[in-house]
mmCIF file of C-alpha atoms in Angstrom:
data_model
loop_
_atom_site.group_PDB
_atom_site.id
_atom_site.type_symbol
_atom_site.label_atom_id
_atom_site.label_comp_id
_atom_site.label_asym_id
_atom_site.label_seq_id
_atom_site.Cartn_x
_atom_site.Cartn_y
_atom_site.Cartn_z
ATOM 1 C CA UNK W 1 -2.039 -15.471 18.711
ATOM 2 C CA UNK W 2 -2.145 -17.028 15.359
ATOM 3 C CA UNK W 3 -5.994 -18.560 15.501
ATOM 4 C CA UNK W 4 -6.812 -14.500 17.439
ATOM 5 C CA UNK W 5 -6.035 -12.991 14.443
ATOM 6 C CA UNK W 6 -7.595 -15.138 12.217
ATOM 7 C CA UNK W 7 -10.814 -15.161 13.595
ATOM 8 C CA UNK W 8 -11.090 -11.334 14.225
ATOM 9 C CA UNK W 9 -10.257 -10.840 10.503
ATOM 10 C CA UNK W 10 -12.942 -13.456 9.451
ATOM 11 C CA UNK W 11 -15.368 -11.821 11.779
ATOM 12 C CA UNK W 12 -14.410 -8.377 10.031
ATOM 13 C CA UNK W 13 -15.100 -9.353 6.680
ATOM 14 C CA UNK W 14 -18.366 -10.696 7.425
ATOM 15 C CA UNK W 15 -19.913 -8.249 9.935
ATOM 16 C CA UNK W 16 -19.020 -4.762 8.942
ATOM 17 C CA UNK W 17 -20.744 -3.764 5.844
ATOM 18 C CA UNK W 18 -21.396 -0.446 7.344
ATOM 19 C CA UNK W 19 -17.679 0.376 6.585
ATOM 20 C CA UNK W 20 -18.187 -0.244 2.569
ATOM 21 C CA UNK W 21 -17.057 1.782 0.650
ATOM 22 C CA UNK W 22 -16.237 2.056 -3.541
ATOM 23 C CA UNK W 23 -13.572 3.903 -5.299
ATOM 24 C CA UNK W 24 -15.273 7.596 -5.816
ATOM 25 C CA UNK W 25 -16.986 7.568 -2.700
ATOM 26 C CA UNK W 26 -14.003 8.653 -0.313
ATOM 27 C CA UNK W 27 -11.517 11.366 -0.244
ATOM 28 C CA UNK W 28 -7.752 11.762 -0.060
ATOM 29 C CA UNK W 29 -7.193 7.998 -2.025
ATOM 30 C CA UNK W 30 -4.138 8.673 -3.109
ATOM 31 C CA UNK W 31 -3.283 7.583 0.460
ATOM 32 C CA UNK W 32 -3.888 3.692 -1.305
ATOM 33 C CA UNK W 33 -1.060 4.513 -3.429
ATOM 34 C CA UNK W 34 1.818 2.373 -3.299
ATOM 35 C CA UNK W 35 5.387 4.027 -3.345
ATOM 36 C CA UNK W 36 8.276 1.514 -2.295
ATOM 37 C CA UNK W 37 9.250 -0.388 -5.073
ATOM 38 C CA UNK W 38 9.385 -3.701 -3.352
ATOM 39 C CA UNK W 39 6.154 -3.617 -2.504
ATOM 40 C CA UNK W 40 5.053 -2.289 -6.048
ATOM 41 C CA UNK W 41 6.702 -5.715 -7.509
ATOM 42 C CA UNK W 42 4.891 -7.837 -4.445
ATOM 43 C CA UNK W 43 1.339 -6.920 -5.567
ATOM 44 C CA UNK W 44 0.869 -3.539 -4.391
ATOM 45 C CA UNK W 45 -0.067 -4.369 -0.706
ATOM 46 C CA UNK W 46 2.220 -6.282 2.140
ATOM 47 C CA UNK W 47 1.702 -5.895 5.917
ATOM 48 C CA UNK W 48 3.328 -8.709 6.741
ATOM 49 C CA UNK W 49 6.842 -8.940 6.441
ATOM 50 C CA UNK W 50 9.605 -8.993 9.602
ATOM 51 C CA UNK W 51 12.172 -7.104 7.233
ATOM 52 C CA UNK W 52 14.809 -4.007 8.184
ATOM 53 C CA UNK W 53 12.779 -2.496 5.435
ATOM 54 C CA UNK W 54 11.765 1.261 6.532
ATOM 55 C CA UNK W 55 9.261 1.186 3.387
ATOM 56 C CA UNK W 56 7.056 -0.992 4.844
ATOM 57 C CA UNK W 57 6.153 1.000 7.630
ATOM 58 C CA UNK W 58 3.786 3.019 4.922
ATOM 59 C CA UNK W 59 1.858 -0.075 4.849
ATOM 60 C CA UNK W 60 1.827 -1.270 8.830
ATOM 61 C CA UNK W 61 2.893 0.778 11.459
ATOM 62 C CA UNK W 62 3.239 -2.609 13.328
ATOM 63 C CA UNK W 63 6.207 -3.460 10.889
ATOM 64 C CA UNK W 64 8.525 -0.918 12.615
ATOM 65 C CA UNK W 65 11.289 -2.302 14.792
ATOM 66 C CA UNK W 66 14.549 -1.486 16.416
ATOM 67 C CA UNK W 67 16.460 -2.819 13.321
ATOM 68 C CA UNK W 68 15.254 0.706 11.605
ATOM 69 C CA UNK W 69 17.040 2.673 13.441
ATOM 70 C CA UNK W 70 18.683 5.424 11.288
ATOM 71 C CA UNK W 71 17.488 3.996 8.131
ATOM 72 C CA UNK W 72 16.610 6.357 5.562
ATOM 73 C CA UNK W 73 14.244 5.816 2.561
ATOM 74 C CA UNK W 74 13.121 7.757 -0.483
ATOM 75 C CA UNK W 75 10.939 6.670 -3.027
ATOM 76 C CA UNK W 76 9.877 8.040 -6.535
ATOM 77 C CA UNK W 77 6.566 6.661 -9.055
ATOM 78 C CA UNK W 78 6.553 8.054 -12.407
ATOM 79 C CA UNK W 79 3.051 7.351 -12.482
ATOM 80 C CA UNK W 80 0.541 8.126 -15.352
ATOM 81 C CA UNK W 81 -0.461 11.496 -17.642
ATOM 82 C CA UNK W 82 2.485 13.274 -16.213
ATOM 83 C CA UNK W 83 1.606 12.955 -12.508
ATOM 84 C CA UNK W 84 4.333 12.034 -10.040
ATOM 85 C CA UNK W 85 4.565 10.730 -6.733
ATOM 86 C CA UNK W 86 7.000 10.075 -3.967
ATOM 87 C CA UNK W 87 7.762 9.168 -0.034
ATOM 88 C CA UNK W 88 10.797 9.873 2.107
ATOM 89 C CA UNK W 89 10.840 8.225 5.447
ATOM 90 C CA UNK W 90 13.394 8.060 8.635
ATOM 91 C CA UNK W 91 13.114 6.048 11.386
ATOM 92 C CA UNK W 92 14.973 5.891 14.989
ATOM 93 C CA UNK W 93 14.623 3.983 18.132
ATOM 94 C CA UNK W 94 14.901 5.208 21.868
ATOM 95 C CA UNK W 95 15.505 2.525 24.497
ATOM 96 C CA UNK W 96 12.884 2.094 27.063
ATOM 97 C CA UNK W 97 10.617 4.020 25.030
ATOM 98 C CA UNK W 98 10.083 2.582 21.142
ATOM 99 C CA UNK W 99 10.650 3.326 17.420
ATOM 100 C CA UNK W 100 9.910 6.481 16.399
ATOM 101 C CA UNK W 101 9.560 7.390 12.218
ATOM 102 C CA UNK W 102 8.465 10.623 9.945
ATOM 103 C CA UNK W 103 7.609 11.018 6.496
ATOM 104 C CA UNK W 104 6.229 12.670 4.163
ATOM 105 C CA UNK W 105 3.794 11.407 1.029
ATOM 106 C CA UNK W 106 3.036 13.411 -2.108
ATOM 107 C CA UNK W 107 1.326 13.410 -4.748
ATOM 108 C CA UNK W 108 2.410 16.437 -7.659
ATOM 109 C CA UNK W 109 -0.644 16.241 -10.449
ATOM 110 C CA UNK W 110 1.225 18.860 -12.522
ATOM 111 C CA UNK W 111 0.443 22.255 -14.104
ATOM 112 C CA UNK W 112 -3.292 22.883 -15.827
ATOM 113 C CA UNK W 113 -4.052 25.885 -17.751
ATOM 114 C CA UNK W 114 -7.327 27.713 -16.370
ATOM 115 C CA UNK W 115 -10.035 28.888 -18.626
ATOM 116 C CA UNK W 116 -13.155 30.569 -18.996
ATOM 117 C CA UNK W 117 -16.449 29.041 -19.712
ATOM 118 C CA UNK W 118 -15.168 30.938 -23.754
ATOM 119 C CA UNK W 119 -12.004 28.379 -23.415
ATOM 120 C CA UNK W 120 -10.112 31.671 -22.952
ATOM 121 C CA UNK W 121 -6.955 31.265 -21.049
ATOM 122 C CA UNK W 122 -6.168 32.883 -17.676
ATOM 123 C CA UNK W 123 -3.024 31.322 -17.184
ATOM 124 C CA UNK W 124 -2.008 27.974 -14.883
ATOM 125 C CA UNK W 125 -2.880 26.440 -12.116
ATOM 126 C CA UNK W 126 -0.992 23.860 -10.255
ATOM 127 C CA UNK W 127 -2.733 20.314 -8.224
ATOM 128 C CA UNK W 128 -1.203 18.290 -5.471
ATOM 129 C CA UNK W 129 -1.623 16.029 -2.109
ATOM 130 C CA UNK W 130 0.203 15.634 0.856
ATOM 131 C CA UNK W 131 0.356 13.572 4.164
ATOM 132 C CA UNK W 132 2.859 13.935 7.239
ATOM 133 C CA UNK W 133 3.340 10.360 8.562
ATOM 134 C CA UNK W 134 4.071 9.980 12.528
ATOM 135 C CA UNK W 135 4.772 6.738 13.323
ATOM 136 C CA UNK W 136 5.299 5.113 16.952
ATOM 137 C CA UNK W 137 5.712 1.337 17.830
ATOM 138 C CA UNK W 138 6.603 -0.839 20.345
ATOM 139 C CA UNK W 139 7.630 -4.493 20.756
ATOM 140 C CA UNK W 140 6.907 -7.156 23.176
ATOM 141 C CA UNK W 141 7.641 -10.523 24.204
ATOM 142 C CA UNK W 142 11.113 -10.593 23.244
ATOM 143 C CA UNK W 143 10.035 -8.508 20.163
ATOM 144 C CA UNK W 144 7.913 -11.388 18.733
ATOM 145 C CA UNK W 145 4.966 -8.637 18.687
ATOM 146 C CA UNK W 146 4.519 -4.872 17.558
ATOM 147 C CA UNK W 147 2.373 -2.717 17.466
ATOM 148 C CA UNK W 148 2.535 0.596 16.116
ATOM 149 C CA UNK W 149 0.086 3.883 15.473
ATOM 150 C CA UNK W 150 0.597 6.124 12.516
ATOM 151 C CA UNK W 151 -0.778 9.722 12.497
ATOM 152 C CA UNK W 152 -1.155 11.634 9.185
ATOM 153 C CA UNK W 153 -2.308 15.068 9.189
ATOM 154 C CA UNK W 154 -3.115 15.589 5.470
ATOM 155 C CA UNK W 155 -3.011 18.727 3.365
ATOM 156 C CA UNK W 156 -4.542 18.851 -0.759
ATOM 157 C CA UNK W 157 -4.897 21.562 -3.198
ATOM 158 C CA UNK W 158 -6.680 22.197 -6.336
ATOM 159 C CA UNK W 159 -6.404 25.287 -7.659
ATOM 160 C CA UNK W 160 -8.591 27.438 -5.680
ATOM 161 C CA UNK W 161 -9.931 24.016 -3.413
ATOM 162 C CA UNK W 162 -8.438 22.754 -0.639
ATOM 163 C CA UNK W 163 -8.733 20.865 2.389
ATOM 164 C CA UNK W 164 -7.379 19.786 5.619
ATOM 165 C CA UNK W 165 -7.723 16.287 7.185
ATOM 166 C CA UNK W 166 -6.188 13.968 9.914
ATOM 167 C CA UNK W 167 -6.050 10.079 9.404
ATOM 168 C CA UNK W 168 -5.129 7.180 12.332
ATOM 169 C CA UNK W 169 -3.380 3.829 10.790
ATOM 170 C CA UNK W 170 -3.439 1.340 14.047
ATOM 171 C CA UNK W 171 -1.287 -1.681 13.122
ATOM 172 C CA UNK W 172 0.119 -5.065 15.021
ATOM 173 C CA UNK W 173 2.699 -7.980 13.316
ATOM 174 C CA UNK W 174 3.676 -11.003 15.017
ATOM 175 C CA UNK W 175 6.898 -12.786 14.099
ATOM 176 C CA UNK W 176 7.665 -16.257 14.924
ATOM 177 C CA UNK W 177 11.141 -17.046 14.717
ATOM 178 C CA UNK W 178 11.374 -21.119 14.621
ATOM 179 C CA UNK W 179 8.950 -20.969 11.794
ATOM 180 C CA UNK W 180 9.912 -17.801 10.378
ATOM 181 C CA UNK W 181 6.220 -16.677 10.141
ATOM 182 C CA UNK W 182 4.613 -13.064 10.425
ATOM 183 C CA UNK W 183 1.494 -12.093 11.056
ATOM 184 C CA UNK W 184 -0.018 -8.776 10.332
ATOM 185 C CA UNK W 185 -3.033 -7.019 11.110
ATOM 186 C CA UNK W 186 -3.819 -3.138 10.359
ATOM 187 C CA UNK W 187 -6.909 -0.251 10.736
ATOM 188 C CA UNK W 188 -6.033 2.406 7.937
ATOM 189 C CA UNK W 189 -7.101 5.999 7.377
ATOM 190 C CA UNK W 190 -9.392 6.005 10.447
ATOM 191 C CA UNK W 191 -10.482 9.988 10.658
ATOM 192 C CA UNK W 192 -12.261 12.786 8.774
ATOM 193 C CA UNK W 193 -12.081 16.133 6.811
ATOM 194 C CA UNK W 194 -11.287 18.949 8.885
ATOM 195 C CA UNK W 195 -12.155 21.407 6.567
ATOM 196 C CA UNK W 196 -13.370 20.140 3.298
ATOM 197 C CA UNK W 197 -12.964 21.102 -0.586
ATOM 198 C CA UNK W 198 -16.840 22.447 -0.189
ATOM 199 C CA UNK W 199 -19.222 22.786 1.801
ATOM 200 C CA UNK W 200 -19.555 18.642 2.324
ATOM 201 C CA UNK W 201 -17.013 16.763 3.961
ATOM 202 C CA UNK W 202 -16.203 13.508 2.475
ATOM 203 C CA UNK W 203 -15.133 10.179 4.030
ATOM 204 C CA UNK W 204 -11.680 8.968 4.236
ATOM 205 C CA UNK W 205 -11.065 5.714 2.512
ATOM 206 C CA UNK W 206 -10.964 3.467 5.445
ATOM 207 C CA UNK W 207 -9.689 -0.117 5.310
ATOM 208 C CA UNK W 208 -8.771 -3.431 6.758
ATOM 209 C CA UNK W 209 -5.880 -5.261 6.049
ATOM 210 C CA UNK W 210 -4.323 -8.992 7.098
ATOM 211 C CA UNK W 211 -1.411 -10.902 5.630
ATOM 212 C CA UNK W 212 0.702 -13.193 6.255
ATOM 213 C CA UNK W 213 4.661 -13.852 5.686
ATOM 214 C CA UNK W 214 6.112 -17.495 5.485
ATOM 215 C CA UNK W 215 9.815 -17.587 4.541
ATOM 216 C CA UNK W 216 11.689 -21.326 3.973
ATOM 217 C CA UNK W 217 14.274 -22.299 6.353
ATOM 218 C CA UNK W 218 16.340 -23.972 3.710
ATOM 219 C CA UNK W 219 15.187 -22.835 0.233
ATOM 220 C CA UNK W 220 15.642 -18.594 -0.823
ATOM 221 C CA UNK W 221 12.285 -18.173 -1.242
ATOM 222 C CA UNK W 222 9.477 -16.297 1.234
ATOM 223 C CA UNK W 223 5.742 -16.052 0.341
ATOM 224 C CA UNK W 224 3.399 -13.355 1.121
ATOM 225 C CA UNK W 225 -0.041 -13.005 1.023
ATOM 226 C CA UNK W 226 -2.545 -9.920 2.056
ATOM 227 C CA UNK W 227 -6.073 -9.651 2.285
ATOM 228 C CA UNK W 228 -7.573 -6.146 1.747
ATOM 229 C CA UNK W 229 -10.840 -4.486 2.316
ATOM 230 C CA UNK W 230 -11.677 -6.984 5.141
ATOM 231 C CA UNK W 231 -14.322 -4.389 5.784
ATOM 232 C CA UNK W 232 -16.331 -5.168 2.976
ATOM 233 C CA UNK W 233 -17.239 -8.661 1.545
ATOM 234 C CA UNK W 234 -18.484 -7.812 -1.979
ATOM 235 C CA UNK W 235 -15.755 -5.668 -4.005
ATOM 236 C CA UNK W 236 -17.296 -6.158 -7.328
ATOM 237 C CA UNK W 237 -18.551 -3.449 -9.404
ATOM 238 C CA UNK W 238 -21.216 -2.771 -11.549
ATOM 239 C CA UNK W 239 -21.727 0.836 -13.988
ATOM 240 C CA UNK W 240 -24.573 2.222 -12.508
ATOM 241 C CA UNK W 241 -27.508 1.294 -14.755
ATOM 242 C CA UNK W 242 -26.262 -1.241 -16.278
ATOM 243 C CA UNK W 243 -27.656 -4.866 -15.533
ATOM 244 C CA UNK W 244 -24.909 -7.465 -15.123
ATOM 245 C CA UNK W 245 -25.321 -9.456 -18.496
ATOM 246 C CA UNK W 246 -26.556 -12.962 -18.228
ATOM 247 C CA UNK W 247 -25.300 -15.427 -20.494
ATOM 248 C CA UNK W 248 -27.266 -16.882 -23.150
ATOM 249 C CA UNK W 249 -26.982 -19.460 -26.194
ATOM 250 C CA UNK W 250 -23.236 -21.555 -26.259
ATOM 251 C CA UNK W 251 -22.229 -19.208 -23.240
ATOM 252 C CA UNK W 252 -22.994 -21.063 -19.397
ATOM 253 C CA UNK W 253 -24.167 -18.822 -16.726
ATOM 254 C CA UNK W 254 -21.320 -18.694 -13.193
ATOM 255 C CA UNK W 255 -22.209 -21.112 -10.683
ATOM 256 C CA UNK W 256 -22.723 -19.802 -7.439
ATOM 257 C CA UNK W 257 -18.985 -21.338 -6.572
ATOM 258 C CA UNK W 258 -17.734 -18.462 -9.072
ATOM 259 C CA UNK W 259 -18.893 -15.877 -8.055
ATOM 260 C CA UNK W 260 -18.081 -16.812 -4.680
ATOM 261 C CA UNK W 261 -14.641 -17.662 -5.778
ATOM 262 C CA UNK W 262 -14.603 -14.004 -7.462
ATOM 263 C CA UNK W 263 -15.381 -12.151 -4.443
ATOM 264 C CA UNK W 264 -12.568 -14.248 -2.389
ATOM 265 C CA UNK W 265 -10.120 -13.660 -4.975
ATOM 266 C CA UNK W 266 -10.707 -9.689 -4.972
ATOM 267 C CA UNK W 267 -9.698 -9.718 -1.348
ATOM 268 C CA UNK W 268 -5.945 -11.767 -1.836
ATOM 269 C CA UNK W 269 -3.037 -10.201 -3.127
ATOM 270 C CA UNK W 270 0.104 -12.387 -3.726
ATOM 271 C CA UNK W 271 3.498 -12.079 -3.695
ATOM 272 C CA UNK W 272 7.046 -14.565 -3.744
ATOM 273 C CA UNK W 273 10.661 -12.958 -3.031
ATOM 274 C CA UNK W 274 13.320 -14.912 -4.241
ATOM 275 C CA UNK W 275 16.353 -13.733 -1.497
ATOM 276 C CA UNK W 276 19.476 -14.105 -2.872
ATOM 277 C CA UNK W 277 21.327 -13.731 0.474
ATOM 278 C CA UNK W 278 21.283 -9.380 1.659
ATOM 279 C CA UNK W 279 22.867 -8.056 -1.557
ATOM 280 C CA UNK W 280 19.973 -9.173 -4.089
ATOM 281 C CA UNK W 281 16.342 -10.468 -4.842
ATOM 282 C CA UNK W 282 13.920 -10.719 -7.145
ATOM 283 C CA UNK W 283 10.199 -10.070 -6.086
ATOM 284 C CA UNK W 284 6.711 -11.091 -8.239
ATOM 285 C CA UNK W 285 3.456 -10.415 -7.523
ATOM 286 C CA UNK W 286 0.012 -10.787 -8.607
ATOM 287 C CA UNK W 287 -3.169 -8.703 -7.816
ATOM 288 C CA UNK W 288 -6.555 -10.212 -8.559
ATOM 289 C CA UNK W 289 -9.020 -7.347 -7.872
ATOM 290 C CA UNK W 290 -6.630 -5.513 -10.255
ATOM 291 C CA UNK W 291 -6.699 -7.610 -12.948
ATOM 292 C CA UNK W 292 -10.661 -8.335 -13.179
ATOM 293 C CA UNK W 293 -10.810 -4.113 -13.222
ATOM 294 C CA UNK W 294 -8.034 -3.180 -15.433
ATOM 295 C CA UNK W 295 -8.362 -6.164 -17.833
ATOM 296 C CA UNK W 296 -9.703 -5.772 -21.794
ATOM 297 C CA UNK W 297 -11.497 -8.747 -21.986
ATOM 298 C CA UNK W 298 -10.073 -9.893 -25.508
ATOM 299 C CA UNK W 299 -6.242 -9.333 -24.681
ATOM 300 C CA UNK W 300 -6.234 -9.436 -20.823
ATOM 301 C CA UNK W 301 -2.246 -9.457 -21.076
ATOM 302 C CA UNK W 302 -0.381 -9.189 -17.968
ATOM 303 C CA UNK W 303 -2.812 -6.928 -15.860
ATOM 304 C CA UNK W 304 -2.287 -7.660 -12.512
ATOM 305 C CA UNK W 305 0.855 -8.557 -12.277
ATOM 306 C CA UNK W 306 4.211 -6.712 -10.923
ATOM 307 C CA UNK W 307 7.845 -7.844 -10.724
ATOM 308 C CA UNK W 308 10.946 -5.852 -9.574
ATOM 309 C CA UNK W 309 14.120 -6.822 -8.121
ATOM 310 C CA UNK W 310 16.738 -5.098 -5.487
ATOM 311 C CA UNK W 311 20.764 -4.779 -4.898
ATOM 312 C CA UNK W 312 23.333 -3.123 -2.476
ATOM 313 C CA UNK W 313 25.629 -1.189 -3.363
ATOM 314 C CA UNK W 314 28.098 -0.360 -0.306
ATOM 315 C CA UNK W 315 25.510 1.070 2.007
ATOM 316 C CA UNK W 316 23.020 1.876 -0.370
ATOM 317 C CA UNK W 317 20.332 -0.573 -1.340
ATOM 318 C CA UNK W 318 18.482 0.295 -4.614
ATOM 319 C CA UNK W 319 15.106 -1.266 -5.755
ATOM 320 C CA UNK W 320 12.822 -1.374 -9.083
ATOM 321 C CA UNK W 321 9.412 -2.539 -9.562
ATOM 322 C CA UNK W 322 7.394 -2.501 -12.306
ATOM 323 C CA UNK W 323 3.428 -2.969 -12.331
ATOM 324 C CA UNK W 324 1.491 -3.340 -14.901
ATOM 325 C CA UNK W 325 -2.427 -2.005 -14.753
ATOM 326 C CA UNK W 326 -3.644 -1.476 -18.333
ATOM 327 C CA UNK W 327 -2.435 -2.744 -22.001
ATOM 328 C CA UNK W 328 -2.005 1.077 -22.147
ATOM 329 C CA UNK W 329 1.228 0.799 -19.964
ATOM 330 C CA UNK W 330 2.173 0.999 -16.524
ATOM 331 C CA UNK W 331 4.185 2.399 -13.596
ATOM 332 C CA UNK W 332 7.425 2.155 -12.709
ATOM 333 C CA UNK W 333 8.744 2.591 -9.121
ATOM 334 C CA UNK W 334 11.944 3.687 -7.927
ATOM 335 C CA UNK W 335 13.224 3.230 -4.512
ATOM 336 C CA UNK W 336 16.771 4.298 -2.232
ATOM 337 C CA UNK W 337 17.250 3.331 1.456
ATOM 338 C CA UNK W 338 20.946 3.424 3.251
ATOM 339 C CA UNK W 339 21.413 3.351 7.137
ATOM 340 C CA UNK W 340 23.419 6.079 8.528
ATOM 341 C CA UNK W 341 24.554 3.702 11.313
ATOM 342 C CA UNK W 342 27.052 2.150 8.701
ATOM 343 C CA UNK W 343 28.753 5.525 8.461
ATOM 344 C CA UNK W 344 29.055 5.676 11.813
ATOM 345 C CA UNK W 345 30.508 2.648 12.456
ATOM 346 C CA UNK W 346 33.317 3.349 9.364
ATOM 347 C CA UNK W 347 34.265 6.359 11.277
ATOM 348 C CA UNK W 348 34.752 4.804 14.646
#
């Protein structure tokens, strides 16, 4: 199963350039946005881990087991220039038939004022995104494999523009006990505009994701680490024209090993919990591709990288991450899960 997966995701990233796509050149992308804290402080992207965690779901619908059941899960981003963005999830499981989850993603860009081509007022207009999340899974072979489908009918709105749109995330994680390994392997935003913003509908921002999960059998410590955009090799960008500058005098031109080592990099997001048994941990991460485009060159300072930690409290659970993109700041992600079976079981 291991060496499957593997090779299809190699043979992704190196035969389907017709799926390339840059940032501008799809619609809906705040469906990339990352809202559980946990996975904030990992890097940003995880589709890996074999976790009671309803949060990750968002990020594999392969990830959703049995061990959900009843879990609930809201999430809050105080994100930048005022906008705000959130997700509230709940999953449940029917025997015989799977795990079953709903949510609901938004994105609230705040009020504008509207104004004439004079800069007269005409009063306030308000912007905003949103995407239903149906999730199903199922497990087999003694629920060492999952797979799962996410449907997310998606609704935005600016001011007098909107648009309609449906988007398929197809997702699979295999968990091997002995060597407490998982493997994970998802399809996102597979779909299209229903009814666009104009007369031109737009693609979605389709992607390919791997990862995988190893935890330690006798150290607190479990390792993560995703690949993204395995549907396009080359993520580098370049301001349209403007020639990449070659370097000249005391400065050495990159080897061909450099760049090649860029491109890989772009792809890998990493990410280390440190699990201090159920009640706490403490998660870092570190995100290449965001780094080398969020960077000043002169004072790089820590672009890239994202810590957070989690606690329970009685049958809450409570998580922070923190990520920082820019010298000019960063965002700050707030997350609450508790499992209603734990009331249940108090009262009986």
């Amino acid at each position: 199963m291991c060496r499957a997966i593997i090779t299809a995701s190699l043979l992704i990233l190196f035969s389907c350039p017709g799926f390339a796509q840059k940032g501008g050149e799809s619609t809906y992308s705040f469906l990339g946005l990352t809202n559980a804290a946990r996975v904030a402080a990992l890097g940003g992207e995880v589709v890996s881990i074999h976790d009671d965690d309803i949060n990750l779901v968002f990020h594999n619908p392969g990830l959703l087991t049995s061990d959900m059941h009843s879990q609930l899960a809201l999430n809050y981003v105080n994100y930048f220039a005022g906008v705000n963005f959130g997700y509230a999830s709940y999953g449940f499981s029917v025997e015989g038939i799977g795990n079953f989850a709903a949510g609901m993603h938004y994105v609230n860009y705040g009020t504008f004022e509207r104004t004439d081509e004079l800069g007269q007022s005409q009063g306030t207009f308000r912007a905003s995104d949103y995407a239903l999340n149906l999730v199903y899974s199922r497990s087999f072979f003694d629920s060492s494999l999952t797979a799962g489908v996410n449907l997310k009918p998606i609704y935005s709105s600016f001011e007098q523009y909107s648009s309609f749109g449906l988007a398929l995330d197809l997702g699979v994680s295999y968990h091997f006990q002995t060597s407490l390994t998982t493997l994970g392997l998802v399809v996102k935003n597979m779909g299209a505009q229903i009814t666009s913003y104009t007369t031109n509908r737009e693609k979605l921002p389709f992607e390919i994701q791997a990862g995988i999960t190893q935890g330690l059998a006798h150290a607190p410590f479990r390792f993560s680490v995703t690949f993204q955009h395995l549907e396009r090799w080359d993520l580098t960008y370049t301001v349209p024209g403007e020639e990449e500058t070659i370097s000249l005098g005391n400065e050495s031109e990159k080897s061909g090993f450099d760049i090649f080592g860029d491109k890989l990099m772009r792809h890998m997001v990493f990410g280390v919990e440190f699990l201090l048994g159920k009640n706490f941990h403490v998660d870092m991460g570190y995100n290449y591709k965001r780094r080398q485009e969020m960077k000043v060159n002169v004072h790089p300072g820590m672009v890239g990288f994202s810590v957070g930690f989690g606690f329970r409290v009685s049958k809450f659970h409570f998580a922070f991450g923190r990520s920082s993109y820019h010298l000019a700041g960063g965002t700050s992600h707030f997350s609450l899960t508790t499992n209603f079976s734990d009331f249940y079981r108090k009262q009986n």
